[in-house]
Amino acid sequence: MAAIYRAQEVGGGAVYSAQEGAGGTTATITGAGGIPSAEAVGTPALTATGGGSAGVITGAGGIASAEAVGTPTLSASLWPVVSPPGIPSAEAVGTPTLIVVAAEFDEPVTVAEAKLAARMDADITVLDEEVAVAISAARQQAELITGRRYRPTVVVYELAAWPLPTEPLSVHAARACAIDYWDGAAWQTLPPSEYVFAPGGIGGNATCLAPQLDRRWPALGDVAIGPRVRVSLTCGPVTRQAVPAAVKLFIKAHVSAWLKNPEATASASMAVNPLLARLLDAERLWG
């Protein structure tokens, strides 16, 4: 259940409250006394106390100088880390740290196709490099809007621990998976027969991992800091022909607009083109 936060200044002291939701725990964070000027006082350190379903966080002793204290740190030991439904916690899963493009094809729209859509002569090549950059930018925008990949891609997650089956990785329609892990001495490759991967999360829009029914994840070696598990998920269309026509049209239209107005400026207010506003709705991953 998603966490709900609110902040309110009461009587010169900052008061914050956090509530997980109906039936959840409630915690209150109270600034230490009045709040003097930042120059004289700095930011108070905060520590957590309490052990029941509710706890209070107050300033640690007197208020020290900013040089001695620095930025306040809040401990989450009193309350569970809550993520929105279907979205794993950052601590458990992390974010993809490396994206490597596979070799089947580069972009869903070629330079020649984009130039034709922009009504540019094929023999004029002076802007070909700019056209290629605009294609990549439009494709990235389409991927951000829809949550899908539109070229062959390997998304690599580097994790501190094995993900739970209920902690999906944000990769849609993964078609291959490779796992490496740190055993304490070297990185080892886990045989594909040891694990399974399948769609997970809301609407099956992400990817979940689990060991086979009769297996367990291997023990991980200790590290001072850094990842101990690397999950590489291959996704995206196999061929350029598999990219939906709406996505290709979206890319071509944006490339044409950028070529005609490279500064992206306008002397009057601009409105969203109704022909493009809903072009990617059918591709968008909702939830």
PDB file of C-alpha atoms in Angstrom:
ATOM      1  CA  MET A   1       0.000   0.000   0.000  1.00  0.00           C
ATOM      2  CA  ALA A   2       1.466   3.353  -0.998  1.00  0.00           C
ATOM      3  CA  ALA A   3       2.708   5.580   1.816  1.00  0.00           C
ATOM      4  CA  ILE A   4       1.087   8.985   2.398  1.00  0.00           C
ATOM      5  CA  TYR A   5       3.163  11.875   3.713  1.00  0.00           C
ATOM      6  CA  ARG A   6       2.279  15.431   4.776  1.00  0.00           C
ATOM      7  CA  ALA A   7       4.203  18.308   6.319  1.00  0.00           C
ATOM      8  CA  GLN A   8       2.969  21.193   8.478  1.00  0.00           C
ATOM      9  CA  GLU A   9       4.739  23.947  10.409  1.00  0.00           C
ATOM     10  CA  VAL A  10       3.303  24.241  13.905  1.00  0.00           C
ATOM     11  CA  GLY A  11       4.266  26.885  16.485  1.00  0.00           C
ATOM     12  CA  GLY A  12       7.626  27.614  14.914  1.00  0.00           C
ATOM     13  CA  GLY A  13       8.699  23.960  14.990  1.00  0.00           C
ATOM     14  CA  ALA A  14       8.463  21.710  11.975  1.00  0.00           C
ATOM     15  CA  VAL A  15       6.112  18.774  12.444  1.00  0.00           C
ATOM     16  CA  TYR A  16       5.932  15.957   9.936  1.00  0.00           C
ATOM     17  CA  SER A  17       3.710  12.901   9.903  1.00  0.00           C
ATOM     18  CA  ALA A  18       3.728   9.718   7.892  1.00  0.00           C
ATOM     19  CA  GLN A  19       0.918   7.236   7.578  1.00  0.00           C
ATOM     20  CA  GLU A  20       0.946   3.960   5.679  1.00  0.00           C
ATOM     21  CA  GLY A  21      -2.816   3.780   5.270  1.00  0.00           C
ATOM     22  CA  ALA A  22      -5.817   2.127   6.847  1.00  0.00           C
ATOM     23  CA  GLY A  23      -4.625  -0.325   9.458  1.00  0.00           C
ATOM     24  CA  GLY A  24      -0.995   0.765   9.049  1.00  0.00           C
ATOM     25  CA  THR A  25       1.383   2.378  11.504  1.00  0.00           C
ATOM     26  CA  THR A  26       1.618   6.116  12.145  1.00  0.00           C
ATOM     27  CA  ALA A  27       4.792   8.004  13.075  1.00  0.00           C
ATOM     28  CA  THR A  28       5.408  11.615  14.039  1.00  0.00           C
ATOM     29  CA  ILE A  29       8.617  13.569  13.537  1.00  0.00           C
ATOM     30  CA  THR A  30       8.978  16.742  15.602  1.00  0.00           C
ATOM     31  CA  GLY A  31      11.682  19.361  15.175  1.00  0.00           C
ATOM     32  CA  ALA A  32      13.654  20.206  18.307  1.00  0.00           C
ATOM     33  CA  GLY A  33      12.010  23.287  19.816  1.00  0.00           C
ATOM     34  CA  GLY A  34      11.790  26.481  17.805  1.00  0.00           C
ATOM     35  CA  ILE A  35      13.777  26.805  14.630  1.00  0.00           C
ATOM     36  CA  PRO A  36      16.540  29.457  14.915  1.00  0.00           C
ATOM     37  CA  SER A  37      18.305  30.860  11.899  1.00  0.00           C
ATOM     38  CA  ALA A  38      20.101  28.402   9.643  1.00  0.00           C
ATOM     39  CA  GLU A  39      23.325  30.397   9.848  1.00  0.00           C
ATOM     40  CA  ALA A  40      23.560  30.126  13.614  1.00  0.00           C
ATOM     41  CA  VAL A  41      22.152  26.650  14.085  1.00  0.00           C
ATOM     42  CA  GLY A  42      22.313  24.532  10.919  1.00  0.00           C
ATOM     43  CA  THR A  43      20.205  21.424  10.525  1.00  0.00           C
ATOM     44  CA  PRO A  44      19.443  19.260  13.599  1.00  0.00           C
ATOM     45  CA  ALA A  45      20.284  15.584  13.524  1.00  0.00           C
ATOM     46  CA  LEU A  46      17.291  13.303  13.939  1.00  0.00           C
ATOM     47  CA  THR A  47      17.247   9.927  15.643  1.00  0.00           C
ATOM     48  CA  ALA A  48      14.452   7.395  15.995  1.00  0.00           C
ATOM     49  CA  THR A  49      13.072   6.119  19.292  1.00  0.00           C
ATOM     50  CA  GLY A  50      10.200   3.877  20.193  1.00  0.00           C
ATOM     51  CA  GLY A  51       9.417   0.249  19.534  1.00  0.00           C
ATOM     52  CA  GLY A  52       5.686  -0.189  19.174  1.00  0.00           C
ATOM     53  CA  SER A  53       3.349   0.521  16.317  1.00  0.00           C
ATOM     54  CA  ALA A  54       4.078   4.241  16.692  1.00  0.00           C
ATOM     55  CA  GLY A  55       7.301   6.112  17.404  1.00  0.00           C
ATOM     56  CA  VAL A  56       8.522   9.679  17.818  1.00  0.00           C
ATOM     57  CA  ILE A  57      11.590  11.219  16.197  1.00  0.00           C
ATOM     58  CA  THR A  58      13.049  14.259  17.975  1.00  0.00           C
ATOM     59  CA  GLY A  59      16.234  16.305  17.732  1.00  0.00           C
ATOM     60  CA  ALA A  60      19.243  14.563  19.231  1.00  0.00           C
ATOM     61  CA  GLY A  61      20.087  16.554  22.356  1.00  0.00           C
ATOM     62  CA  GLY A  62      20.826  20.216  21.764  1.00  0.00           C
ATOM     63  CA  ILE A  63      20.884  21.702  18.317  1.00  0.00           C
ATOM     64  CA  ALA A  64      24.424  21.628  16.949  1.00  0.00           C
ATOM     65  CA  SER A  65      26.002  23.680  14.200  1.00  0.00           C
ATOM     66  CA  ALA A  66      25.587  22.780  10.546  1.00  0.00           C
ATOM     67  CA  GLU A  67      29.287  21.926  10.310  1.00  0.00           C
ATOM     68  CA  ALA A  68      29.026  19.392  13.101  1.00  0.00           C
ATOM     69  CA  VAL A  69      25.650  17.921  12.192  1.00  0.00           C
ATOM     70  CA  GLY A  70      24.994  18.300   8.481  1.00  0.00           C
ATOM     71  CA  THR A  71      21.852  17.003   6.816  1.00  0.00           C
ATOM     72  CA  PRO A  72      19.323  15.152   9.004  1.00  0.00           C
ATOM     73  CA  THR A  73      19.062  11.412   8.547  1.00  0.00           C
ATOM     74  CA  LEU A  74      15.822   9.528   9.155  1.00  0.00           C
ATOM     75  CA  SER A  75      15.834   5.882  10.117  1.00  0.00           C
ATOM     76  CA  ALA A  76      13.166   3.580   8.681  1.00  0.00           C
ATOM     77  CA  SER A  77      13.572   0.916  11.347  1.00  0.00           C
ATOM     78  CA  LEU A  78      10.240   1.779  12.951  1.00  0.00           C
ATOM     79  CA  TRP A  79       8.203   1.454   9.786  1.00  0.00           C
ATOM     80  CA  PRO A  80       8.397  -0.857   6.777  1.00  0.00           C
ATOM     81  CA  VAL A  81       9.513   0.552   3.452  1.00  0.00           C
ATOM     82  CA  VAL A  82       6.336   0.780   1.390  1.00  0.00           C
ATOM     83  CA  SER A  83       6.333   0.883  -2.415  1.00  0.00           C
ATOM     84  CA  PRO A  84       3.392   1.484  -4.755  1.00  0.00           C
ATOM     85  CA  PRO A  85       1.672  -1.727  -5.867  1.00  0.00           C
ATOM     86  CA  GLY A  86       3.672  -3.626  -8.459  1.00  0.00           C
ATOM     87  CA  ILE A  87       6.770  -1.458  -8.020  1.00  0.00           C
ATOM     88  CA  PRO A  88       9.682  -3.058  -6.115  1.00  0.00           C
ATOM     89  CA  SER A  89      11.602  -1.166  -3.460  1.00  0.00           C
ATOM     90  CA  ALA A  90      14.786   0.534  -4.648  1.00  0.00           C
ATOM     91  CA  GLU A  91      16.834  -1.130  -1.920  1.00  0.00           C
ATOM     92  CA  ALA A  92      15.792  -4.634  -2.920  1.00  0.00           C
ATOM     93  CA  VAL A  93      15.787  -4.313  -6.680  1.00  0.00           C
ATOM     94  CA  GLY A  94      17.567  -1.165  -7.720  1.00  0.00           C
ATOM     95  CA  THR A  95      17.487   0.397 -11.167  1.00  0.00           C
ATOM     96  CA  PRO A  96      19.125  -0.775 -14.368  1.00  0.00           C
ATOM     97  CA  THR A  97      22.712   0.420 -14.370  1.00  0.00           C
ATOM     98  CA  LEU A  98      23.697  -0.559 -17.893  1.00  0.00           C
ATOM     99  CA  ILE A  99      21.797  -0.806 -21.155  1.00  0.00           C
ATOM    100  CA  VAL A 100      23.543  -2.583 -24.024  1.00  0.00           C
ATOM    101  CA  VAL A 101      22.014  -2.612 -27.484  1.00  0.00           C
ATOM    102  CA  ALA A 102      21.960  -5.990 -29.199  1.00  0.00           C
ATOM    103  CA  ALA A 103      22.993  -6.353 -32.826  1.00  0.00           C
ATOM    104  CA  GLU A 104      19.805  -7.207 -34.742  1.00  0.00           C
ATOM    105  CA  PHE A 105      19.187  -3.580 -35.811  1.00  0.00           C
ATOM    106  CA  ASP A 106      19.995  -0.114 -34.552  1.00  0.00           C
ATOM    107  CA  GLU A 107      16.867   2.069 -34.734  1.00  0.00           C
ATOM    108  CA  PRO A 108      13.232   1.304 -35.681  1.00  0.00           C
ATOM    109  CA  VAL A 109      13.324   4.016 -38.373  1.00  0.00           C
ATOM    110  CA  THR A 110      16.173   4.404 -40.849  1.00  0.00           C
ATOM    111  CA  VAL A 111      17.709   7.716 -41.860  1.00  0.00           C
ATOM    112  CA  ALA A 112      16.323   7.262 -45.389  1.00  0.00           C
ATOM    113  CA  GLU A 113      12.780   6.692 -44.043  1.00  0.00           C
ATOM    114  CA  ALA A 114      12.972   9.754 -41.804  1.00  0.00           C
ATOM    115  CA  LYS A 115      14.237  11.933 -44.644  1.00  0.00           C
ATOM    116  CA  LEU A 116      11.431  10.764 -46.907  1.00  0.00           C
ATOM    117  CA  ALA A 117       8.859  11.592 -44.202  1.00  0.00           C
ATOM    118  CA  ALA A 118      10.412  15.062 -43.850  1.00  0.00           C
ATOM    119  CA  ARG A 119      10.289  15.519 -47.647  1.00  0.00           C
ATOM    120  CA  MET A 120      14.082  15.761 -47.888  1.00  0.00           C
ATOM    121  CA  ASP A 121      15.909  14.727 -51.043  1.00  0.00           C
ATOM    122  CA  ALA A 122      17.763  11.454 -50.617  1.00  0.00           C
ATOM    123  CA  ASP A 123      20.933  12.832 -52.229  1.00  0.00           C
ATOM    124  CA  ILE A 124      21.254  15.612 -49.627  1.00  0.00           C
ATOM    125  CA  THR A 125      23.386  13.960 -46.960  1.00  0.00           C
ATOM    126  CA  VAL A 126      24.751  16.946 -45.070  1.00  0.00           C
ATOM    127  CA  LEU A 127      22.126  16.529 -42.333  1.00  0.00           C
ATOM    128  CA  ASP A 128      22.224  12.732 -42.104  1.00  0.00           C
ATOM    129  CA  GLU A 129      24.044  12.779 -38.763  1.00  0.00           C
ATOM    130  CA  GLU A 130      21.497  15.170 -37.281  1.00  0.00           C
ATOM    131  CA  VAL A 131      18.672  13.025 -38.637  1.00  0.00           C
ATOM    132  CA  ALA A 132      20.183   9.960 -36.927  1.00  0.00           C
ATOM    133  CA  VAL A 133      20.421  11.837 -33.611  1.00  0.00           C
ATOM    134  CA  ALA A 134      16.807  12.998 -33.920  1.00  0.00           C
ATOM    135  CA  ILE A 135      15.662   9.411 -34.599  1.00  0.00           C
ATOM    136  CA  SER A 136      17.365   8.206 -31.411  1.00  0.00           C
ATOM    137  CA  ALA A 137      15.884  11.060 -29.382  1.00  0.00           C
ATOM    138  CA  ALA A 138      12.357  10.399 -30.667  1.00  0.00           C
ATOM    139  CA  ARG A 139      12.698   6.677 -30.017  1.00  0.00           C
ATOM    140  CA  GLN A 140      13.861   7.345 -26.452  1.00  0.00           C
ATOM    141  CA  GLN A 141      10.870   9.642 -25.942  1.00  0.00           C
ATOM    142  CA  ALA A 142       8.514   6.938 -27.191  1.00  0.00           C
ATOM    143  CA  GLU A 143      10.095   4.396 -24.829  1.00  0.00           C
ATOM    144  CA  LEU A 144       9.730   6.774 -21.883  1.00  0.00           C
ATOM    145  CA  ILE A 145       6.059   7.408 -22.667  1.00  0.00           C
ATOM    146  CA  THR A 146       5.086   3.776 -23.221  1.00  0.00           C
ATOM    147  CA  GLY A 147       7.442   1.853 -20.919  1.00  0.00           C
ATOM    148  CA  ARG A 148       8.484  -0.439 -23.795  1.00  0.00           C
ATOM    149  CA  ARG A 149      11.694  -0.888 -25.788  1.00  0.00           C
ATOM    150  CA  TYR A 150      11.696  -0.342 -29.533  1.00  0.00           C
ATOM    151  CA  ARG A 151      15.063  -1.782 -30.460  1.00  0.00           C
ATOM    152  CA  PRO A 152      16.822  -4.955 -29.304  1.00  0.00           C
ATOM    153  CA  THR A 153      18.093  -4.188 -25.829  1.00  0.00           C
ATOM    154  CA  VAL A 154      19.826  -5.947 -22.955  1.00  0.00           C
ATOM    155  CA  VAL A 155      18.930  -4.338 -19.622  1.00  0.00           C
ATOM    156  CA  VAL A 156      21.351  -5.187 -16.814  1.00  0.00           C
ATOM    157  CA  TYR A 157      20.293  -4.965 -13.165  1.00  0.00           C
ATOM    158  CA  GLU A 158      23.047  -4.996 -10.546  1.00  0.00           C
ATOM    159  CA  LEU A 159      21.635  -6.057  -7.176  1.00  0.00           C
ATOM    160  CA  ALA A 160      22.983  -6.489  -3.656  1.00  0.00           C
ATOM    161  CA  ALA A 161      20.888  -9.629  -3.048  1.00  0.00           C
ATOM    162  CA  TRP A 162      18.680 -12.115  -4.875  1.00  0.00           C
ATOM    163  CA  PRO A 163      15.313 -10.570  -5.827  1.00  0.00           C
ATOM    164  CA  LEU A 164      12.152 -12.118  -4.437  1.00  0.00           C
ATOM    165  CA  PRO A 165       9.531 -13.526  -6.851  1.00  0.00           C
ATOM    166  CA  THR A 166       7.295 -10.663  -5.703  1.00  0.00           C
ATOM    167  CA  GLU A 167       9.890  -8.029  -6.625  1.00  0.00           C
ATOM    168  CA  PRO A 168       9.557  -7.584 -10.397  1.00  0.00           C
ATOM    169  CA  LEU A 169      12.240  -5.994 -12.535  1.00  0.00           C
ATOM    170  CA  SER A 170      10.906  -3.220 -14.760  1.00  0.00           C
ATOM    171  CA  VAL A 171      11.491  -4.920 -18.106  1.00  0.00           C
ATOM    172  CA  HIS A 172       8.487  -5.675 -20.300  1.00  0.00           C
ATOM    173  CA  ALA A 173       8.309  -8.854 -22.406  1.00  0.00           C
ATOM    174  CA  ALA A 174      11.780 -10.181 -21.639  1.00  0.00           C
ATOM    175  CA  ARG A 175      12.705 -12.919 -24.111  1.00  0.00           C
ATOM    176  CA  ALA A 176      16.011 -14.032 -22.601  1.00  0.00           C
ATOM    177  CA  CYS A 177      17.656 -13.935 -19.188  1.00  0.00           C
ATOM    178  CA  ALA A 178      21.223 -14.436 -17.957  1.00  0.00           C
ATOM    179  CA  ILE A 179      22.341 -14.315 -14.317  1.00  0.00           C
ATOM    180  CA  ASP A 180      25.803 -13.894 -12.816  1.00  0.00           C
ATOM    181  CA  TYR A 181      26.572 -13.867  -9.089  1.00  0.00           C
ATOM    182  CA  TRP A 182      29.516 -13.226  -6.786  1.00  0.00           C
ATOM    183  CA  ASP A 183      30.551 -16.314  -4.795  1.00  0.00           C
ATOM    184  CA  GLY A 184      33.170 -14.576  -2.688  1.00  0.00           C
ATOM    185  CA  ALA A 185      36.091 -15.172  -5.021  1.00  0.00           C
ATOM    186  CA  ALA A 186      34.843 -14.588  -8.585  1.00  0.00           C
ATOM    187  CA  TRP A 187      31.737 -13.930 -10.684  1.00  0.00           C
ATOM    188  CA  GLN A 188      29.955 -17.137 -11.644  1.00  0.00           C
ATOM    189  CA  THR A 189      27.311 -17.717 -14.323  1.00  0.00           C
ATOM    190  CA  LEU A 190      24.166 -19.440 -13.084  1.00  0.00           C
ATOM    191  CA  PRO A 191      22.989 -22.147 -15.529  1.00  0.00           C
ATOM    192  CA  PRO A 192      19.571 -21.365 -17.054  1.00  0.00           C
ATOM    193  CA  SER A 193      18.285 -24.713 -15.783  1.00  0.00           C
ATOM    194  CA  GLU A 194      18.562 -23.371 -12.217  1.00  0.00           C
ATOM    195  CA  TYR A 195      15.975 -20.582 -12.516  1.00  0.00           C
ATOM    196  CA  VAL A 196      12.873 -19.381 -14.336  1.00  0.00           C
ATOM    197  CA  PHE A 197      11.685 -15.924 -15.424  1.00  0.00           C
ATOM    198  CA  ALA A 198       8.186 -14.833 -16.347  1.00  0.00           C
ATOM    199  CA  PRO A 199       5.990 -11.725 -16.654  1.00  0.00           C
ATOM    200  CA  GLY A 200       5.091 -10.185 -13.292  1.00  0.00           C
ATOM    201  CA  GLY A 201       3.898  -6.994 -11.645  1.00  0.00           C
ATOM    202  CA  ILE A 202       0.687  -5.166 -12.528  1.00  0.00           C
ATOM    203  CA  GLY A 203      -0.674  -6.518 -15.799  1.00  0.00           C
ATOM    204  CA  GLY A 204       2.414  -8.681 -16.284  1.00  0.00           C
ATOM    205  CA  ASN A 205       4.293  -5.600 -17.487  1.00  0.00           C
ATOM    206  CA  ALA A 206       7.527  -6.444 -15.655  1.00  0.00           C
ATOM    207  CA  THR A 207       9.679  -9.562 -15.189  1.00  0.00           C
ATOM    208  CA  CYS A 208       9.979 -11.788 -12.114  1.00  0.00           C
ATOM    209  CA  LEU A 209      12.699 -14.320 -11.277  1.00  0.00           C
ATOM    210  CA  ALA A 210      12.651 -17.416  -9.102  1.00  0.00           C
ATOM    211  CA  PRO A 211      14.767 -20.540  -8.644  1.00  0.00           C
ATOM    212  CA  GLN A 212      13.374 -23.805  -9.980  1.00  0.00           C
ATOM    213  CA  LEU A 213      10.977 -25.597  -7.626  1.00  0.00           C
ATOM    214  CA  ASP A 214      13.610 -28.020  -6.389  1.00  0.00           C
ATOM    215  CA  ARG A 215      16.464 -25.471  -6.267  1.00  0.00           C
ATOM    216  CA  ARG A 216      17.640 -22.533  -4.181  1.00  0.00           C
ATOM    217  CA  TRP A 217      19.578 -19.418  -5.093  1.00  0.00           C
ATOM    218  CA  PRO A 218      23.320 -19.980  -4.529  1.00  0.00           C
ATOM    219  CA  ALA A 219      24.943 -18.416  -1.482  1.00  0.00           C
ATOM    220  CA  LEU A 220      26.467 -15.013  -2.185  1.00  0.00           C
ATOM    221  CA  GLY A 221      29.929 -13.955  -1.097  1.00  0.00           C
ATOM    222  CA  ASP A 222      30.529 -10.938   1.082  1.00  0.00           C
ATOM    223  CA  VAL A 223      31.521  -7.581  -0.402  1.00  0.00           C
ATOM    224  CA  ALA A 224      32.289  -4.292   1.284  1.00  0.00           C
ATOM    225  CA  ILE A 225      30.045  -2.434  -1.156  1.00  0.00           C
ATOM    226  CA  GLY A 226      28.588  -3.002  -4.594  1.00  0.00           C
ATOM    227  CA  PRO A 227      26.497  -5.614  -6.401  1.00  0.00           C
ATOM    228  CA  ARG A 228      26.563  -9.353  -5.871  1.00  0.00           C
ATOM    229  CA  VAL A 229      23.955 -10.322  -8.501  1.00  0.00           C
ATOM    230  CA  ARG A 230      23.747  -9.254 -12.146  1.00  0.00           C
ATOM    231  CA  VAL A 231      20.575  -9.968 -14.089  1.00  0.00           C
ATOM    232  CA  SER A 232      20.672  -9.361 -17.858  1.00  0.00           C
ATOM    233  CA  LEU A 233      17.271  -9.291 -19.539  1.00  0.00           C
ATOM    234  CA  THR A 234      16.944  -9.157 -23.325  1.00  0.00           C
ATOM    235  CA  CYS A 235      13.868  -7.370 -24.613  1.00  0.00           C
ATOM    236  CA  GLY A 236      12.587  -5.344 -27.536  1.00  0.00           C
ATOM    237  CA  PRO A 237      11.542  -6.377 -31.053  1.00  0.00           C
ATOM    238  CA  VAL A 238      13.686  -8.826 -32.971  1.00  0.00           C
ATOM    239  CA  THR A 239      13.192  -7.124 -36.338  1.00  0.00           C
ATOM    240  CA  ARG A 240      12.499  -3.575 -37.474  1.00  0.00           C
ATOM    241  CA  GLN A 241       9.279  -4.828 -39.084  1.00  0.00           C
ATOM    242  CA  ALA A 242       7.979  -5.843 -35.645  1.00  0.00           C
ATOM    243  CA  VAL A 243       7.936  -2.240 -34.399  1.00  0.00           C
ATOM    244  CA  PRO A 244       4.322  -0.957 -34.432  1.00  0.00           C
ATOM    245  CA  ALA A 245       3.421   1.493 -37.198  1.00  0.00           C
ATOM    246  CA  ALA A 246       2.197   4.055 -34.655  1.00  0.00           C
ATOM    247  CA  VAL A 247       5.640   4.153 -33.048  1.00  0.00           C
ATOM    248  CA  LYS A 248       7.371   4.610 -36.396  1.00  0.00           C
ATOM    249  CA  LEU A 249       4.978   7.425 -37.299  1.00  0.00           C
ATOM    250  CA  PHE A 250       5.605   9.069 -33.919  1.00  0.00           C
ATOM    251  CA  ILE A 251       9.359   8.995 -34.557  1.00  0.00           C
ATOM    252  CA  LYS A 252       9.094  10.290 -38.137  1.00  0.00           C
ATOM    253  CA  ALA A 253       6.766  13.130 -37.144  1.00  0.00           C
ATOM    254  CA  HIS A 254       9.092  14.305 -34.388  1.00  0.00           C
ATOM    255  CA  VAL A 255      12.166  14.086 -36.607  1.00  0.00           C
ATOM    256  CA  SER A 256      10.373  16.160 -39.266  1.00  0.00           C
ATOM    257  CA  ALA A 257       9.352  18.766 -36.699  1.00  0.00           C
ATOM    258  CA  TRP A 258      12.886  19.069 -35.316  1.00  0.00           C
ATOM    259  CA  LEU A 259      14.393  19.381 -38.790  1.00  0.00           C
ATOM    260  CA  LYS A 260      11.968  22.140 -39.767  1.00  0.00           C
ATOM    261  CA  ASN A 261      12.454  23.968 -36.446  1.00  0.00           C
ATOM    262  CA  PRO A 262      15.856  22.930 -35.063  1.00  0.00           C
ATOM    263  CA  GLU A 263      15.779  25.584 -32.330  1.00  0.00           C
ATOM    264  CA  ALA A 264      12.376  24.260 -31.143  1.00  0.00           C
ATOM    265  CA  THR A 265      11.182  27.833 -30.632  1.00  0.00           C
ATOM    266  CA  ALA A 266       7.852  29.515 -31.322  1.00  0.00           C
ATOM    267  CA  SER A 267       6.703  33.138 -31.295  1.00  0.00           C
ATOM    268  CA  ALA A 268       3.263  32.239 -29.948  1.00  0.00           C
ATOM    269  CA  SER A 269       1.757  29.736 -27.564  1.00  0.00           C
ATOM    270  CA  MET A 270       1.842  26.149 -28.817  1.00  0.00           C
ATOM    271  CA  ALA A 271      -0.796  23.435 -28.523  1.00  0.00           C
ATOM    272  CA  VAL A 272      -0.384  19.687 -28.705  1.00  0.00           C
ATOM    273  CA  ASN A 273      -1.001  18.358 -32.196  1.00  0.00           C
ATOM    274  CA  PRO A 274      -4.229  16.314 -31.914  1.00  0.00           C
ATOM    275  CA  LEU A 275      -2.937  13.948 -34.613  1.00  0.00           C
ATOM    276  CA  LEU A 276       0.002  12.978 -32.383  1.00  0.00           C
ATOM    277  CA  ALA A 277      -1.393  13.438 -28.873  1.00  0.00           C
ATOM    278  CA  ARG A 278      -2.882   9.926 -28.601  1.00  0.00           C
ATOM    279  CA  LEU A 279      -0.655   8.131 -31.101  1.00  0.00           C
ATOM    280  CA  LEU A 280       1.114   6.025 -28.458  1.00  0.00           C
ATOM    281  CA  ASP A 281      -1.899   5.272 -26.233  1.00  0.00           C
ATOM    282  CA  ALA A 282      -2.271   1.748 -27.578  1.00  0.00           C
ATOM    283  CA  GLU A 283       1.372   1.052 -26.696  1.00  0.00           C
ATOM    284  CA  ARG A 284       1.419   2.597 -23.237  1.00  0.00           C
ATOM    285  CA  LEU A 285       1.842   0.206 -20.301  1.00  0.00           C
ATOM    286  CA  TRP A 286      -0.723   1.363 -17.765  1.00  0.00           C
ATOM    287  CA  GLY A 287      -0.267   0.796 -14.046  1.00  0.00           C
TER     288      GLY A 287
END
